[in-house]
PDB file of N, CA and C in Angstrom:
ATOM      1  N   UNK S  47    -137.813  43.656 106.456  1.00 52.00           N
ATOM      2  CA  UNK S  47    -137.955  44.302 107.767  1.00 52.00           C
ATOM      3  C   UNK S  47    -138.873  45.522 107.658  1.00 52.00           C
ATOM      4  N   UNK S  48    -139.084  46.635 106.311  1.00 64.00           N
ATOM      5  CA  UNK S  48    -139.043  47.238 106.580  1.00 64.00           C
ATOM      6  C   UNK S  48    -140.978  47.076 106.096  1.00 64.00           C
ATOM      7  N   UNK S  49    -141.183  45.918 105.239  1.00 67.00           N
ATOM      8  CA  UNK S  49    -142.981  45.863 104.611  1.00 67.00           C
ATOM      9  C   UNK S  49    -143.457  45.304 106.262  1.00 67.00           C
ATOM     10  N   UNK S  50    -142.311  44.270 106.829  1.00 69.00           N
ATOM     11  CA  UNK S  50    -143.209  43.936 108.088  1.00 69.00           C
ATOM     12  C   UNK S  50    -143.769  44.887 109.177  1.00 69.00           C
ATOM     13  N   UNK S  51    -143.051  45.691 109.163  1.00 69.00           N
ATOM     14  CA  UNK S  51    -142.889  47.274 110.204  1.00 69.00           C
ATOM     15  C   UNK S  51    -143.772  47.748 110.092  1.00 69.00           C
ATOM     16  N   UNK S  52    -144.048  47.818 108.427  1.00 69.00           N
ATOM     17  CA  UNK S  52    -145.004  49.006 107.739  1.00 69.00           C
ATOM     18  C   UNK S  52    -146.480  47.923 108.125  1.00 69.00           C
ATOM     19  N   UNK S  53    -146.934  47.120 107.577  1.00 73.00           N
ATOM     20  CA  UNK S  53    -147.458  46.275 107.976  1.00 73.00           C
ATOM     21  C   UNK S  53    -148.015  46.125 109.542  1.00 73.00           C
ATOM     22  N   UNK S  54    -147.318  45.944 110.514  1.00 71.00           N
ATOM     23  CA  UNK S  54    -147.513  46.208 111.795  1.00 71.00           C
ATOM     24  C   UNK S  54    -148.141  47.631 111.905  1.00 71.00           C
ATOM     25  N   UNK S  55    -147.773  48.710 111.559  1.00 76.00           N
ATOM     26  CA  UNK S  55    -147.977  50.395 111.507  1.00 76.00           C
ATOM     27  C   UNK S  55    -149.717  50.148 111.101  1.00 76.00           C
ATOM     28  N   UNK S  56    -149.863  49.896 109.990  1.00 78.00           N
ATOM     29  CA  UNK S  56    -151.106  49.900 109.510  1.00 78.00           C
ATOM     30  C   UNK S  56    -152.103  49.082 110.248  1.00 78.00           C
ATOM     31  N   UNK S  57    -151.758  47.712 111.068  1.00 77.00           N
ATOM     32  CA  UNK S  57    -153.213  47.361 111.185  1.00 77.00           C
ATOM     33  C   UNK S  57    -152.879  47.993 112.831  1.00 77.00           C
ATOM     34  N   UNK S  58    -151.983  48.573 113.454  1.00 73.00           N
ATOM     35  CA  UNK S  58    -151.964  49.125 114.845  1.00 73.00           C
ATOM     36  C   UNK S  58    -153.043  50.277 114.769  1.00 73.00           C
ATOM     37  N   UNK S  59    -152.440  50.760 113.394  1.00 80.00           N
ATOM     38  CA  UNK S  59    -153.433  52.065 112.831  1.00 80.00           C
ATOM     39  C   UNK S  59    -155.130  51.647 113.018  1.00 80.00           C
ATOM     40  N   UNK S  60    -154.822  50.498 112.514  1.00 80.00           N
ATOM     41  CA  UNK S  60    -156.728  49.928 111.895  1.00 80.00           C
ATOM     42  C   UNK S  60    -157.205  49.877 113.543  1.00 80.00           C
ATOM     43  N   UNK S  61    -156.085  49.598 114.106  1.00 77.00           N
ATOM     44  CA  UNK S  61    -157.246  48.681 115.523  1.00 77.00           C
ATOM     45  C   UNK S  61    -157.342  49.876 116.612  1.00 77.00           C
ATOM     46  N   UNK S  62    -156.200  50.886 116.653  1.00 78.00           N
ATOM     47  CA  UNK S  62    -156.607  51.973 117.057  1.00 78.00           C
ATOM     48  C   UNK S  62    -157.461  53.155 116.653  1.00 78.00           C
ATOM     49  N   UNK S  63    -157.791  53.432 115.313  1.00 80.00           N
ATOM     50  CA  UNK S  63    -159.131  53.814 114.841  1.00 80.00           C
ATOM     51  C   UNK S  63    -160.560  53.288 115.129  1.00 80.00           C
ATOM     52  N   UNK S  64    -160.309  52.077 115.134  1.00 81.00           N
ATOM     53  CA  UNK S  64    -161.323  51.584 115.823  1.00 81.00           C
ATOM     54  C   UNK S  64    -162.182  51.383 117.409  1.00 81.00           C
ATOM     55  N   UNK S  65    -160.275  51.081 117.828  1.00 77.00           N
ATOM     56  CA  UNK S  65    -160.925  51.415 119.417  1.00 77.00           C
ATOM     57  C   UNK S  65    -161.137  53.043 119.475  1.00 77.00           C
ATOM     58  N   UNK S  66    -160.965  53.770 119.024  1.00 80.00           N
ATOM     59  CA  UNK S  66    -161.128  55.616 119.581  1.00 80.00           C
ATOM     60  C   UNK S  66    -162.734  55.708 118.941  1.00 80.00           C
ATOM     61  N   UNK S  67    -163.374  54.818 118.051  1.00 82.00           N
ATOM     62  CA  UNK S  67    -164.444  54.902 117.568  1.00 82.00           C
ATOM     63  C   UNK S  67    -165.042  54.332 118.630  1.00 82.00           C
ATOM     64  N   UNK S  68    -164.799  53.054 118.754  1.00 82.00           N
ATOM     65  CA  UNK S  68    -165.883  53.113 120.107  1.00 82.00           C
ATOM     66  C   UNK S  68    -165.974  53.424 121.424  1.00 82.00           C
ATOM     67  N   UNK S  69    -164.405  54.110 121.780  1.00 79.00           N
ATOM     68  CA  UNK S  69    -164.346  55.041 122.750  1.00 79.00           C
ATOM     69  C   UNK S  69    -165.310  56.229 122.595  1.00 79.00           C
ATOM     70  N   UNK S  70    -165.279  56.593 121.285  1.00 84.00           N
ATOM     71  CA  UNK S  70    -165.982  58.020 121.378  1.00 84.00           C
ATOM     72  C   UNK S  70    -167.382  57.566 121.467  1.00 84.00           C
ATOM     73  N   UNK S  71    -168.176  56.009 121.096  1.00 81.00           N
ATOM     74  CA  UNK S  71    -169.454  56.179 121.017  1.00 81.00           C
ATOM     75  C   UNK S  71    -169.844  56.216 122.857  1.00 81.00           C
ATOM     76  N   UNK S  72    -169.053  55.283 123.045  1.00 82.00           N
ATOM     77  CA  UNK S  72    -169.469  54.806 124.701  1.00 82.00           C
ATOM     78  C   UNK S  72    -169.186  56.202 125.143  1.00 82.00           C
ATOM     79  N   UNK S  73    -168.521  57.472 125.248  1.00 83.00           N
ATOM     80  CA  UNK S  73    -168.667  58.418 125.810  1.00 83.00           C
ATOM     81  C   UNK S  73    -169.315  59.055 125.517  1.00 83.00           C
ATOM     82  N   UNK S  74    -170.434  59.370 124.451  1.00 83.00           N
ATOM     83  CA  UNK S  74    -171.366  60.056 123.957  1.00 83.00           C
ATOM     84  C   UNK S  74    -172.451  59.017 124.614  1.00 83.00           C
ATOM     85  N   UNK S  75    -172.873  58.217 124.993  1.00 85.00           N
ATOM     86  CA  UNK S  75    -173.811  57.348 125.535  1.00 85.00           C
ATOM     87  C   UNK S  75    -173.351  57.631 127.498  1.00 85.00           C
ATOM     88  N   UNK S  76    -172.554  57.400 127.629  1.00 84.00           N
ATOM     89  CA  UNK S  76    -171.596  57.827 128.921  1.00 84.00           C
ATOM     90  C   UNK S  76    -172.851  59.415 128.920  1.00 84.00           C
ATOM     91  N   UNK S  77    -172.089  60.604 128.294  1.00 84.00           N
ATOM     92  CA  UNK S  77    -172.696  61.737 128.371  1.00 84.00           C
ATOM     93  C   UNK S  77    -174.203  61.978 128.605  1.00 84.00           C
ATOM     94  N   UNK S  78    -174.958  61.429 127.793  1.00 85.00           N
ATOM     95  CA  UNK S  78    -176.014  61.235 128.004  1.00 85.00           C
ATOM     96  C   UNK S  78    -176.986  60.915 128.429  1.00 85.00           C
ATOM     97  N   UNK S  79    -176.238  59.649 129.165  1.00 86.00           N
ATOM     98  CA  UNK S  79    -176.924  59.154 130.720  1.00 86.00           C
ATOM     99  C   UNK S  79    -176.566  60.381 131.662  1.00 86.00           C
ATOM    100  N   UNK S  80    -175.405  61.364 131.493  1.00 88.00           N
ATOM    101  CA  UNK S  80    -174.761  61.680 133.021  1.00 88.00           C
ATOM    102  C   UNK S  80    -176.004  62.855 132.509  1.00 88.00           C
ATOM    103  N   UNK S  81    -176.363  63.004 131.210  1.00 89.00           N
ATOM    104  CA  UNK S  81    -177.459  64.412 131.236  1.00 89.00           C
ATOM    105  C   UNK S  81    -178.711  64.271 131.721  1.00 89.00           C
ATOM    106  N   UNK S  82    -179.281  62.721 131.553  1.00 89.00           N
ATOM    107  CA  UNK S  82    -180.676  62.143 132.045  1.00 89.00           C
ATOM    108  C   UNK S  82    -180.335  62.411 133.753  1.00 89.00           C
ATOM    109  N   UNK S  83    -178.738  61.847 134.134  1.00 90.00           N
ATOM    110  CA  UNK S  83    -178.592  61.605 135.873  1.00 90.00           C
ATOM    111  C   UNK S  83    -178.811  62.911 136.113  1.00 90.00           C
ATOM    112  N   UNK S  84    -178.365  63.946 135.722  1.00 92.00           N
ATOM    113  CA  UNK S  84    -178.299  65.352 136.255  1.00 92.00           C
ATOM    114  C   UNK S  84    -179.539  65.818 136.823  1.00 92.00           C
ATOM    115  N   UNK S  85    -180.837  65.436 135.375  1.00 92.00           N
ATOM    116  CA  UNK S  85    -181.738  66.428 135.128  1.00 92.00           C
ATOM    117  C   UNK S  85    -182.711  65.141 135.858  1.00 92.00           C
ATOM    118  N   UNK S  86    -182.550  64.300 136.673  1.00 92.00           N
ATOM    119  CA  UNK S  86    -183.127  63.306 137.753  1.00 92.00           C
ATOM    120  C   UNK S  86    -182.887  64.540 138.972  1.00 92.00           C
ATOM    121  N   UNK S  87    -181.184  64.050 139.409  1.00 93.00           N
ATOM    122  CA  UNK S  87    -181.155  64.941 140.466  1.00 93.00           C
ATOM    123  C   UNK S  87    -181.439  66.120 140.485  1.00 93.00           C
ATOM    124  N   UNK S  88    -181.700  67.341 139.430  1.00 92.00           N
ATOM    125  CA  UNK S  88    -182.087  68.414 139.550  1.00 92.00           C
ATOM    126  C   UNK S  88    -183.431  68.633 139.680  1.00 92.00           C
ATOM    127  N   UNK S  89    -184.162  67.649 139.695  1.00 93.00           N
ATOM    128  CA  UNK S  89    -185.389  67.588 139.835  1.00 93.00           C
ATOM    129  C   UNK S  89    -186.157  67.225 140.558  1.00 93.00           C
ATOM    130  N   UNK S  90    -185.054  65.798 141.597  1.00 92.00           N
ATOM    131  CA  UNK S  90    -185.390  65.409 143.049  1.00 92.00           C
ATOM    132  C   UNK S  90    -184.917  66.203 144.274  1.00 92.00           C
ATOM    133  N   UNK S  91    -184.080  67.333 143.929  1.00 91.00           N
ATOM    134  CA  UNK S  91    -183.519  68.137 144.902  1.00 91.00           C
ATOM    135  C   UNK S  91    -184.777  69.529 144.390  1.00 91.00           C
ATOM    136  N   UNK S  92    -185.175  69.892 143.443  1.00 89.00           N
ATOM    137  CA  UNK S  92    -186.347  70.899 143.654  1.00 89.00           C
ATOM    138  C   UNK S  92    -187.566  69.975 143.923  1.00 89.00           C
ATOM    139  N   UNK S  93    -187.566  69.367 143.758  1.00 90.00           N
ATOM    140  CA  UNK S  93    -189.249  68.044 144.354  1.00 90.00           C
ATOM    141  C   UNK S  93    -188.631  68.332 145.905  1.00 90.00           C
ATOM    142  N   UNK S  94    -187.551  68.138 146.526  1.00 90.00           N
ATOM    143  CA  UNK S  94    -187.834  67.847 147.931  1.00 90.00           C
ATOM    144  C   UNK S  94    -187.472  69.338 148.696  1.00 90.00           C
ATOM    145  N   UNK S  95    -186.871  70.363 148.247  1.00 88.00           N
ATOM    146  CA  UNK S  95    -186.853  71.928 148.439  1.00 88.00           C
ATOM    147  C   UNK S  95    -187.958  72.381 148.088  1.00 88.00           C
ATOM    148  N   UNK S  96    -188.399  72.374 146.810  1.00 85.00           N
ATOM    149  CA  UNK S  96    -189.854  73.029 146.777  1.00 85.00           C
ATOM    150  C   UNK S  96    -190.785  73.257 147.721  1.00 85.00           C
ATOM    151  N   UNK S  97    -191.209  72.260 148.654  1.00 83.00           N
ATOM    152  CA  UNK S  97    -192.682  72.350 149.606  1.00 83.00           C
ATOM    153  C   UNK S  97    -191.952  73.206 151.194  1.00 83.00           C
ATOM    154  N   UNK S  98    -190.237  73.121 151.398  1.00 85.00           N
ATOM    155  CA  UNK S  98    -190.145  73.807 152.482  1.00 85.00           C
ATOM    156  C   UNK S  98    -190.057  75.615 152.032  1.00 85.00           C
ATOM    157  N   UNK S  99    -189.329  75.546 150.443  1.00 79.00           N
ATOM    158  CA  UNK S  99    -189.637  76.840 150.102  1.00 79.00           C
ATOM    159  C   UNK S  99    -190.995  77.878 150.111  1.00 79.00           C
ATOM    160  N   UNK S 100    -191.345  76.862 149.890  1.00 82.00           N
ATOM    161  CA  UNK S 100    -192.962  77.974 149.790  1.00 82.00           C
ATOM    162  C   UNK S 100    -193.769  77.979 150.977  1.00 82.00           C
ATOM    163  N   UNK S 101    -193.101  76.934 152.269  1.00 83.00           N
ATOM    164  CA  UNK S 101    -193.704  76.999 153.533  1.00 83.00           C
ATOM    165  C   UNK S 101    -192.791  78.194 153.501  1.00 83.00           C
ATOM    166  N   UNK S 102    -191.739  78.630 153.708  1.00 80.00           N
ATOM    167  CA  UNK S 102    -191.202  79.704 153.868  1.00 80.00           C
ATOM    168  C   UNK S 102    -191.816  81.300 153.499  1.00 80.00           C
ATOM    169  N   UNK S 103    -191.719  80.878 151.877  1.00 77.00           N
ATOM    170  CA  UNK S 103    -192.487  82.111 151.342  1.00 77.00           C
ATOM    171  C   UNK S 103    -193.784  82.770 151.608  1.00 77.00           C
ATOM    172  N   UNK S 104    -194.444  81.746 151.594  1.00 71.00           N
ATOM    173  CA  UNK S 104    -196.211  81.834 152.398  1.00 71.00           C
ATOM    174  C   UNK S 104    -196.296  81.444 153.821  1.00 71.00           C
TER     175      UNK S 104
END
C-alpha cells in the first residue's frame, strides 16, 4: 500500500512539474504578446491623438 502511494506521489509529482513548466512557458509567451499588444495600442492611440494635438498647440 504504502510503495503504491509513494509511487502515485512521484509521478503526480513528475506530471505536475511538468505541467507548471509549461504553464510558466505559455505565460511568458502570453506576456509578451500582451507587451507587443500594449506597445501597438500605445502607439495607435498617439498616431490618432497626435495630429488633433498639435492642431491644438499650433
Amino acid at each position: 500500500m504504502d510503495r503504491r502511494f509513494v509511487g502515485v506521489e512521484s509521478t503526480m509529482d513528475k506530471r505536475f512539474s511538468g505541467l507548471q513548466s509549461t504553464v510558466d512557458v505559455r505565460f511568458a509567451q502570453v506576456s509578451t504578446e500582451l507587451r507587443w499588444l500594449k506597445w501597438l495600442v500605445v502607439t495607435g492611440i498617439a498616431a490618432t491623438v497626435w495630429p488633433t494635438l498639435s492642431r491644438l498647440v499650433l
